[in-house]
mmCIF file of C-alpha atoms in Angstrom:
data_model
loop_
_atom_site.group_PDB
_atom_site.id
_atom_site.type_symbol
_atom_site.label_atom_id
_atom_site.label_comp_id
_atom_site.label_asym_id
_atom_site.label_seq_id
_atom_site.Cartn_x
_atom_site.Cartn_y
_atom_site.Cartn_z
ATOM 1 C CA UNK A 1 -0.311 28.617 -2.097
ATOM 2 C CA UNK A 2 2.382 28.205 -4.947
ATOM 3 C CA UNK A 3 4.721 25.316 -4.298
ATOM 4 C CA UNK A 4 7.685 25.650 -2.122
ATOM 5 C CA UNK A 5 9.203 22.759 -3.888
ATOM 6 C CA UNK A 6 11.854 24.769 -5.771
ATOM 7 C CA UNK A 7 15.435 25.371 -5.652
ATOM 8 C CA UNK A 8 15.977 27.932 -2.780
ATOM 9 C CA UNK A 9 17.031 31.407 -4.232
ATOM 10 C CA UNK A 10 19.178 34.042 -2.595
ATOM 11 C CA UNK A 11 20.790 32.993 0.601
ATOM 12 C CA UNK A 12 20.018 29.439 0.140
ATOM 13 C CA UNK A 13 21.891 28.957 -3.258
ATOM 14 C CA UNK A 14 24.080 26.105 -2.334
ATOM 15 C CA UNK A 15 27.936 26.294 -3.043
ATOM 16 C CA UNK A 16 30.145 23.404 -2.527
ATOM 17 C CA UNK A 17 28.262 21.004 0.275
ATOM 18 C CA UNK A 18 30.355 20.033 3.291
ATOM 19 C CA UNK A 19 29.327 16.393 2.394
ATOM 20 C CA UNK A 20 29.621 15.309 -1.160
ATOM 21 C CA UNK A 21 26.509 14.387 -3.097
ATOM 22 C CA UNK A 22 26.734 10.869 -4.488
ATOM 23 C CA UNK A 23 25.932 10.456 -8.025
ATOM 24 C CA UNK A 24 22.283 9.899 -9.062
ATOM 25 C CA UNK A 25 21.103 11.139 -5.707
ATOM 26 C CA UNK A 26 18.902 14.128 -4.970
ATOM 27 C CA UNK A 27 19.871 16.120 -1.839
ATOM 28 C CA UNK A 28 16.664 17.691 -0.365
ATOM 29 C CA UNK A 29 15.552 19.773 2.625
ATOM 30 C CA UNK A 30 12.157 19.120 4.162
ATOM 31 C CA UNK A 31 10.512 21.273 6.726
ATOM 32 C CA UNK A 32 7.505 20.502 8.829
ATOM 33 C CA UNK A 33 6.183 23.387 10.931
ATOM 34 C CA UNK A 34 3.166 22.355 13.177
ATOM 35 C CA UNK A 35 1.725 23.804 15.959
ATOM 36 C CA UNK A 36 4.262 22.686 18.750
ATOM 37 C CA UNK A 37 7.445 22.256 16.844
ATOM 38 C CA UNK A 38 9.415 22.938 13.663
ATOM 39 C CA UNK A 39 11.481 20.232 12.203
ATOM 40 C CA UNK A 40 14.176 19.904 9.526
ATOM 41 C CA UNK A 41 15.369 16.918 7.404
ATOM 42 C CA UNK A 42 18.095 17.185 5.208
ATOM 43 C CA UNK A 43 18.464 13.783 3.235
ATOM 44 C CA UNK A 44 19.956 12.184 0.139
ATOM 45 C CA UNK A 45 17.155 10.443 -1.919
ATOM 46 C CA UNK A 46 17.804 7.845 -4.521
ATOM 47 C CA UNK A 47 14.330 7.376 -6.221
ATOM 48 C CA UNK A 48 15.775 4.222 -8.319
ATOM 49 C CA UNK A 49 17.011 2.459 -5.242
ATOM 50 C CA UNK A 50 14.199 3.488 -3.094
ATOM 51 C CA UNK A 51 16.540 4.641 -0.412
ATOM 52 C CA UNK A 52 16.512 7.788 1.833
ATOM 53 C CA UNK A 53 19.619 8.604 4.096
ATOM 54 C CA UNK A 54 19.471 11.252 6.585
ATOM 55 C CA UNK A 55 22.070 13.848 6.742
ATOM 56 C CA UNK A 56 20.549 15.981 9.474
ATOM 57 C CA UNK A 57 17.206 15.640 11.230
ATOM 58 C CA UNK A 58 16.399 18.011 14.045
ATOM 59 C CA UNK A 59 13.541 19.680 15.811
ATOM 60 C CA UNK A 60 12.894 22.925 17.777
ATOM 61 C CA UNK A 61 9.746 23.423 20.036
ATOM 62 C CA UNK A 62 8.712 26.815 19.115
ATOM 63 C CA UNK A 63 4.904 26.468 19.936
ATOM 64 C CA UNK A 64 3.751 28.439 16.790
ATOM 65 C CA UNK A 65 0.212 27.555 17.821
ATOM 66 C CA UNK A 66 0.319 29.573 21.213
ATOM 67 C CA UNK A 67 -3.271 30.493 21.725
ATOM 68 C CA UNK A 68 -4.662 30.016 18.295
ATOM 69 C CA UNK A 69 -7.361 27.775 19.266
ATOM 70 C CA UNK A 70 -8.609 30.833 21.680
ATOM 71 C CA UNK A 71 -7.710 33.773 19.359
ATOM 72 C CA UNK A 72 -7.632 32.560 15.846
ATOM 73 C CA UNK A 73 -4.213 34.415 15.296
ATOM 74 C CA UNK A 74 -0.610 33.617 15.413
ATOM 75 C CA UNK A 75 0.743 35.539 18.646
ATOM 76 C CA UNK A 76 3.913 37.820 17.794
ATOM 77 C CA UNK A 77 6.169 36.096 20.084
ATOM 78 C CA UNK A 78 5.267 32.603 18.681
ATOM 79 C CA UNK A 79 6.082 34.075 15.240
ATOM 80 C CA UNK A 80 9.390 35.380 16.234
ATOM 81 C CA UNK A 81 10.316 31.928 17.818
ATOM 82 C CA UNK A 82 9.397 30.173 14.603
ATOM 83 C CA UNK A 83 11.223 32.651 12.143
ATOM 84 C CA UNK A 84 14.322 32.407 14.342
ATOM 85 C CA UNK A 85 14.406 28.701 14.028
ATOM 86 C CA UNK A 86 13.826 28.893 10.314
ATOM 87 C CA UNK A 87 16.832 31.214 9.936
ATOM 88 C CA UNK A 88 18.871 28.644 11.736
ATOM 89 C CA UNK A 89 17.658 25.896 9.399
ATOM 90 C CA UNK A 90 18.616 28.119 6.428
ATOM 91 C CA UNK A 91 22.301 27.817 7.497
ATOM 92 C CA UNK A 92 22.137 24.023 7.778
ATOM 93 C CA UNK A 93 20.758 23.645 4.422
ATOM 94 C CA UNK A 94 23.208 25.904 2.997
ATOM 95 C CA UNK A 95 26.121 24.073 4.444
ATOM 96 C CA UNK A 96 24.858 20.722 3.348
ATOM 97 C CA UNK A 97 24.155 21.676 -0.059
ATOM 98 C CA UNK A 98 20.481 20.727 -0.565
ATOM 99 C CA UNK A 99 19.107 21.812 -3.851
ATOM 100 C CA UNK A 100 15.318 21.565 -3.358
ATOM 101 C CA UNK A 101 13.517 22.628 -0.314
ATOM 102 C CA UNK A 102 9.891 22.136 0.562
ATOM 103 C CA UNK A 103 8.424 23.787 3.751
ATOM 104 C CA UNK A 104 5.245 22.308 4.855
ATOM 105 C CA UNK A 105 2.978 24.273 7.509
ATOM 106 C CA UNK A 106 0.087 22.573 9.017
ATOM 107 C CA UNK A 107 -2.863 22.998 11.753
ATOM 108 C CA UNK A 108 -1.844 26.262 13.620
ATOM 109 C CA UNK A 109 -1.144 27.855 10.281
ATOM 110 C CA UNK A 110 -4.423 26.515 8.874
ATOM 111 C CA UNK A 111 -6.531 28.243 11.583
ATOM 112 C CA UNK A 112 -4.792 31.546 11.762
ATOM 113 C CA UNK A 113 -6.322 34.946 10.311
ATOM 114 C CA UNK A 114 -2.712 36.344 9.996
ATOM 115 C CA UNK A 115 -1.154 33.593 8.371
ATOM 116 C CA UNK A 116 0.104 35.804 5.515
ATOM 117 C CA UNK A 117 2.534 37.483 8.033
ATOM 118 C CA UNK A 118 4.183 33.939 8.684
ATOM 119 C CA UNK A 119 4.333 33.343 4.992
ATOM 120 C CA UNK A 120 6.202 36.398 4.360
ATOM 121 C CA UNK A 121 8.430 35.710 7.358
ATOM 122 C CA UNK A 122 9.254 32.442 5.944
ATOM 123 C CA UNK A 123 9.939 33.539 2.507
ATOM 124 C CA UNK A 124 12.352 36.147 3.791
ATOM 125 C CA UNK A 125 14.086 33.754 6.082
ATOM 126 C CA UNK A 126 14.590 30.743 3.709
ATOM 127 C CA UNK A 127 13.826 32.103 0.156
ATOM 128 C CA UNK A 128 11.115 29.470 -0.031
ATOM 129 C CA UNK A 129 7.269 30.043 0.178
ATOM 130 C CA UNK A 130 5.846 27.778 2.893
ATOM 131 C CA UNK A 131 2.763 25.505 1.723
ATOM 132 C CA UNK A 132 -0.304 25.735 4.208
ATOM 133 C CA UNK A 133 -1.364 22.153 3.434
ATOM 134 C CA UNK A 134 -4.830 20.826 4.079
ATOM 135 C CA UNK A 135 -5.372 18.190 6.703
ATOM 136 C CA UNK A 136 -5.782 15.606 3.949
ATOM 137 C CA UNK A 137 -2.395 16.458 2.123
ATOM 138 C CA UNK A 138 -0.828 16.457 5.621
ATOM 139 C CA UNK A 139 -2.283 12.787 6.194
ATOM 140 C CA UNK A 140 -1.020 11.599 2.812
ATOM 141 C CA UNK A 141 2.674 12.692 3.400
ATOM 142 C CA UNK A 142 2.675 11.343 6.893
ATOM 143 C CA UNK A 143 1.145 8.042 5.373
ATOM 144 C CA UNK A 144 4.116 7.865 2.771
ATOM 145 C CA UNK A 145 6.705 8.871 5.298
ATOM 146 C CA UNK A 146 5.561 5.974 7.861
ATOM 147 C CA UNK A 147 4.848 3.196 5.385
ATOM 148 C CA UNK A 148 8.095 3.649 3.517
ATOM 149 C CA UNK A 149 9.783 1.435 6.412
ATOM 150 C CA UNK A 150 6.927 -0.101 8.134
ATOM 151 C CA UNK A 151 5.511 -1.812 5.033
ATOM 152 C CA UNK A 152 8.443 -4.269 4.872
ATOM 153 C CA UNK A 153 7.876 -5.620 8.342
ATOM 154 C CA UNK A 154 4.208 -5.480 9.045
ATOM 155 C CA UNK A 155 0.833 -6.366 7.020
ATOM 156 C CA UNK A 156 -1.702 -3.785 5.903
ATOM 157 C CA UNK A 157 -3.963 -2.362 5.706
ATOM 158 C CA UNK A 158 -2.394 0.405 7.878
ATOM 159 C CA UNK A 159 -4.082 2.960 9.915
ATOM 160 C CA UNK A 160 -1.189 5.708 10.415
ATOM 161 C CA UNK A 161 -1.983 8.164 13.082
ATOM 162 C CA UNK A 162 -0.048 11.531 13.280
ATOM 163 C CA UNK A 163 -0.743 12.986 16.406
ATOM 164 C CA UNK A 164 0.343 16.849 16.245
ATOM 165 C CA UNK A 165 0.011 19.805 18.507
ATOM 166 C CA UNK A 166 -3.280 21.217 16.747
ATOM 167 C CA UNK A 167 -4.571 18.253 14.708
ATOM 168 C CA UNK A 168 -4.487 14.565 14.404
ATOM 169 C CA UNK A 169 -4.425 12.916 11.141
ATOM 170 C CA UNK A 170 -5.744 9.444 10.472
ATOM 171 C CA UNK A 171 -5.076 7.556 7.191
ATOM 172 C CA UNK A 172 -6.009 4.121 6.115
ATOM 173 C CA UNK A 173 -4.461 2.320 3.353
ATOM 174 C CA UNK A 174 -2.103 -0.108 1.943
ATOM 175 C CA UNK A 175 0.309 0.691 -0.851
ATOM 176 C CA UNK A 176 -1.313 4.444 -0.923
ATOM 177 C CA UNK A 177 -4.055 6.093 1.178
ATOM 178 C CA UNK A 178 -7.621 4.875 0.671
ATOM 179 C CA UNK A 179 -9.039 7.185 3.308
ATOM 180 C CA UNK A 180 -7.890 10.199 5.472
ATOM 181 C CA UNK A 181 -9.459 12.405 7.954
ATOM 182 C CA UNK A 182 -8.011 15.450 9.942
ATOM 183 C CA UNK A 183 -9.382 16.207 13.407
ATOM 184 C CA UNK A 184 -8.868 19.419 15.178
ATOM 185 C CA UNK A 185 -7.601 17.525 18.223
ATOM 186 C CA UNK A 186 -3.995 17.684 19.450
ATOM 187 C CA UNK A 187 -1.702 17.973 22.462
ATOM 188 C CA UNK A 188 -1.463 21.939 22.346
ATOM 189 C CA UNK A 189 -5.190 22.452 21.518
ATOM 190 C CA UNK A 190 -6.414 19.964 24.289
ATOM 191 C CA UNK A 191 -4.124 21.478 26.982
ATOM 192 C CA UNK A 192 -5.200 24.977 26.345
ATOM 193 C CA UNK A 193 -8.796 23.838 26.021
ATOM 194 C CA UNK A 194 -9.295 21.457 28.903
ATOM 195 C CA UNK A 195 -6.146 20.300 30.799
ATOM 196 C CA UNK A 196 -5.360 23.510 32.716
ATOM 197 C CA UNK A 197 -4.702 22.078 36.143
ATOM 198 C CA UNK A 198 -1.442 20.357 37.515
ATOM 199 C CA UNK A 199 -2.527 17.443 37.835
ATOM 200 C CA UNK A 200 -5.887 17.374 35.655
ATOM 201 C CA UNK A 201 -8.898 17.310 37.496
ATOM 202 C CA UNK A 202 -11.498 14.646 36.866
ATOM 203 C CA UNK A 203 -13.689 17.017 35.261
ATOM 204 C CA UNK A 204 -11.125 18.279 32.950
ATOM 205 C CA UNK A 205 -10.196 14.752 32.131
ATOM 206 C CA UNK A 206 -13.726 13.923 31.350
ATOM 207 C CA UNK A 207 -14.318 16.952 29.187
ATOM 208 C CA UNK A 208 -11.026 16.020 27.052
ATOM 209 C CA UNK A 209 -11.934 12.440 26.649
ATOM 210 C CA UNK A 210 -15.453 13.520 25.221
ATOM 211 C CA UNK A 211 -13.861 15.810 22.875
ATOM 212 C CA UNK A 212 -11.746 13.335 21.370
ATOM 213 C CA UNK A 213 -14.324 10.786 21.332
ATOM 214 C CA UNK A 214 -16.687 13.140 19.185
ATOM 215 C CA UNK A 215 -13.898 13.824 16.900
ATOM 216 C CA UNK A 216 -13.158 9.979 16.515
ATOM 217 C CA UNK A 217 -16.924 9.499 15.734
ATOM 218 C CA UNK A 218 -16.611 11.957 12.840
ATOM 219 C CA UNK A 219 -13.391 10.372 11.802
ATOM 220 C CA UNK A 220 -14.795 6.975 11.813
ATOM 221 C CA UNK A 221 -17.501 7.900 9.366
ATOM 222 C CA UNK A 222 -14.789 8.812 6.754
ATOM 223 C CA UNK A 223 -11.898 6.429 7.723
ATOM 224 C CA UNK A 224 -13.108 2.749 8.397
ATOM 225 C CA UNK A 225 -10.765 2.033 11.421
ATOM 226 C CA UNK A 226 -11.832 -1.428 11.889
ATOM 227 C CA UNK A 227 -10.283 -2.626 8.527
ATOM 228 C CA UNK A 228 -6.857 -2.046 10.141
ATOM 229 C CA UNK A 229 -4.343 -4.887 10.340
ATOM 230 C CA UNK A 230 -1.566 -2.540 11.621
ATOM 231 C CA UNK A 231 -1.742 0.540 13.713
ATOM 232 C CA UNK A 232 1.121 2.912 13.379
ATOM 233 C CA UNK A 233 1.712 6.122 15.469
ATOM 234 C CA UNK A 234 3.971 9.075 14.601
ATOM 235 C CA UNK A 235 5.042 12.490 16.040
ATOM 236 C CA UNK A 236 6.354 13.615 19.435
ATOM 237 C CA UNK A 237 3.527 12.615 21.805
ATOM 238 C CA UNK A 238 3.451 9.046 20.382
ATOM 239 C CA UNK A 239 7.236 8.701 20.564
ATOM 240 C CA UNK A 240 7.325 10.083 24.203
ATOM 241 C CA UNK A 241 4.585 7.709 25.243
ATOM 242 C CA UNK A 242 6.712 4.914 23.659
ATOM 243 C CA UNK A 243 9.914 6.028 25.498
ATOM 244 C CA UNK A 244 7.906 5.879 28.679
ATOM 245 C CA UNK A 245 6.641 2.448 27.968
ATOM 246 C CA UNK A 246 9.997 0.933 27.329
ATOM 247 C CA UNK A 247 11.341 2.562 30.352
ATOM 248 C CA UNK A 248 14.139 4.535 28.647
ATOM 249 C CA UNK A 249 16.460 6.450 30.629
ATOM 250 C CA UNK A 250 17.062 8.980 27.530
ATOM 251 C CA UNK A 251 15.311 9.399 24.277
ATOM 252 C CA UNK A 252 16.759 6.745 22.018
ATOM 253 C CA UNK A 253 15.365 7.282 18.530
ATOM 254 C CA UNK A 254 16.883 3.837 17.376
ATOM 255 C CA UNK A 255 14.905 1.935 20.247
ATOM 256 C CA UNK A 256 11.821 3.905 19.674
ATOM 257 C CA UNK A 257 11.615 3.642 15.811
ATOM 258 C CA UNK A 258 9.820 0.520 15.037
ATOM 259 C CA UNK A 259 8.869 -0.409 18.449
ATOM 260 C CA UNK A 260 5.964 -2.785 18.887
ATOM 261 C CA UNK A 261 4.135 -2.484 22.142
ATOM 262 C CA UNK A 262 0.923 -4.288 23.240
ATOM 263 C CA UNK A 263 -2.367 -2.118 23.592
ATOM 264 C CA UNK A 264 -2.081 -2.614 27.325
ATOM 265 C CA UNK A 265 1.459 -1.164 27.590
ATOM 266 C CA UNK A 266 0.655 1.792 25.438
ATOM 267 C CA UNK A 267 -2.654 2.510 27.485
ATOM 268 C CA UNK A 268 -0.678 2.273 30.895
ATOM 269 C CA UNK A 269 2.017 4.344 29.827
ATOM 270 C CA UNK A 270 -0.562 7.007 28.383
ATOM 271 C CA UNK A 271 -2.415 6.773 31.895
ATOM 272 C CA UNK A 272 0.934 7.339 33.796
ATOM 273 C CA UNK A 273 1.900 10.376 32.072
ATOM 274 C CA UNK A 274 -1.377 12.054 32.179
ATOM 275 C CA UNK A 275 -1.689 11.684 35.956
ATOM 276 C CA UNK A 276 1.836 12.860 36.782
ATOM 277 C CA UNK A 277 2.395 16.266 37.812
ATOM 278 C CA UNK A 278 4.428 18.882 35.639
ATOM 279 C CA UNK A 279 7.514 18.291 37.967
ATOM 280 C CA UNK A 280 7.360 14.422 37.603
ATOM 281 C CA UNK A 281 7.080 14.614 33.980
ATOM 282 C CA UNK A 282 9.987 17.116 33.675
ATOM 283 C CA UNK A 283 12.076 14.694 35.755
ATOM 284 C CA UNK A 284 11.850 11.894 33.300
ATOM 285 C CA UNK A 285 15.259 11.680 31.252
ATOM 286 C CA UNK A 286 13.638 11.242 27.729
ATOM 287 C CA UNK A 287 11.212 14.130 28.045
ATOM 288 C CA UNK A 288 11.854 17.033 25.834
ATOM 289 C CA UNK A 289 11.391 20.213 27.749
ATOM 290 C CA UNK A 290 9.127 21.629 25.181
ATOM 291 C CA UNK A 291 6.751 18.729 25.549
ATOM 292 C CA UNK A 292 6.425 18.609 29.554
ATOM 293 C CA UNK A 293 3.468 20.820 29.611
ATOM 294 C CA UNK A 294 1.533 19.180 26.819
ATOM 295 C CA UNK A 295 2.362 15.406 26.959
ATOM 296 C CA UNK A 296 -0.535 14.759 29.377
ATOM 297 C CA UNK A 297 -2.971 15.825 26.742
ATOM 298 C CA UNK A 298 -0.977 13.936 23.837
ATOM 299 C CA UNK A 299 -1.141 10.859 26.039
ATOM 300 C CA UNK A 300 -4.798 11.358 26.438
ATOM 301 C CA UNK A 301 -5.521 11.600 22.674
ATOM 302 C CA UNK A 302 -3.395 8.755 21.936
ATOM 303 C CA UNK A 303 -5.011 6.410 24.434
ATOM 304 C CA UNK A 304 -8.411 7.313 22.981
ATOM 305 C CA UNK A 305 -7.333 6.559 19.351
ATOM 306 C CA UNK A 306 -5.767 3.293 20.529
ATOM 307 C CA UNK A 307 -8.699 2.173 22.066
ATOM 308 C CA UNK A 308 -11.223 3.346 19.354
ATOM 309 C CA UNK A 309 -9.063 1.403 16.656
ATOM 310 C CA UNK A 310 -8.903 -1.556 18.988
ATOM 311 C CA UNK A 311 -12.601 -1.695 19.590
ATOM 312 C CA UNK A 312 -13.582 -0.995 15.832
ATOM 313 C CA UNK A 313 -11.256 -3.913 14.598
ATOM 314 C CA UNK A 314 -12.774 -6.162 17.158
ATOM 315 C CA UNK A 315 -16.360 -5.219 16.138
ATOM 316 C CA UNK A 316 -15.357 -5.977 12.504
ATOM 317 C CA UNK A 317 -14.428 -9.559 13.633
ATOM 318 C CA UNK A 318 -10.619 -9.079 14.031
ATOM 319 C CA UNK A 319 -8.058 -8.389 16.720
ATOM 320 C CA UNK A 320 -5.605 -5.488 17.311
ATOM 321 C CA UNK A 321 -3.243 -6.382 20.172
ATOM 322 C CA UNK A 322 -0.201 -4.121 19.519
ATOM 323 C CA UNK A 323 0.812 -0.875 18.022
ATOM 324 C CA UNK A 324 3.771 0.070 16.039
ATOM 325 C CA UNK A 325 5.728 3.422 16.609
ATOM 326 C CA UNK A 326 7.668 5.074 13.726
ATOM 327 C CA UNK A 327 10.122 7.841 13.580
ATOM 328 C CA UNK A 328 9.524 8.102 9.916
ATOM 329 C CA UNK A 329 6.690 10.612 9.218
ATOM 330 C CA UNK A 330 5.553 13.645 7.563
ATOM 331 C CA UNK A 331 9.294 14.769 7.033
ATOM 332 C CA UNK A 332 10.212 11.765 5.212
ATOM 333 C CA UNK A 333 6.955 12.283 3.023
ATOM 334 C CA UNK A 334 8.063 15.593 2.088
ATOM 335 C CA UNK A 335 11.408 14.591 1.073
ATOM 336 C CA UNK A 336 10.225 11.739 -0.869
ATOM 337 C CA UNK A 337 7.742 14.292 -2.660
ATOM 338 C CA UNK A 338 10.261 16.590 -4.138
ATOM 339 C CA UNK A 339 13.138 13.965 -4.773
#
């Protein structure tokens, strides 16, 4: 793929932005298109000062990865939902006057035989060619986004976990990544593969946990999880579990970002969400409607990751007692990469 990190032509050529651009600042647009959601960040980045200021950060659940684990193809209706959202994002980018746009596509698109249809559709909608990045590049971008804020508050080395719809990235590092691995494990993939009942049966749960544990065994051969001083979780499944653990009545990004929870709090919240019915999950005030049917699998994956990192740290002679949640993630990493 050629880089999408270029000034957007055609419909995205910015005129006078509705919000003035401060001197010395780059106004950029970052788009992350995953298996479950497509997200946009328009931000002012000052590389000299090391600051990133949000102008607009939004998310739509489009379920691009609908059925990809089974069929190997992007479904026509999933493509249509995603490209409709991309066209709406084009209007926001134009209005705010971002001069550089980077569109990153991840797990579902990597796996799809017909991803060229997706690439052509995005190019038409945004005037920017999407980059279908590798799991390792996705991990590096997530690490940069998360540690841009966590590093000032918590010691490294960090294990950063980006738990998505189709894949989960694990990255170990301090200032920069030392090791990274992308597992084909995520909330949508595990729901479609295993958790088909409402509520999941014991057999379904056991099969899903075995799948995740096998993937973590492979990951641990590449990423030495036992070296972690701080475990950081990113993305919608993790932030939703955190909202539940905090007992929030509504989703509150400021309360969730930087939240430090004990391992026991995380595991209890995961277990509760996994075993609720769909109706019970839908009734929770912080629950995005697009996550209701997949959050059980997301919670299961997160619980297995947290347990594995805790146990590997203990086996290495250390102690991991808590987990940090970050709302700064791959979007921030994409924005930094083009500023």
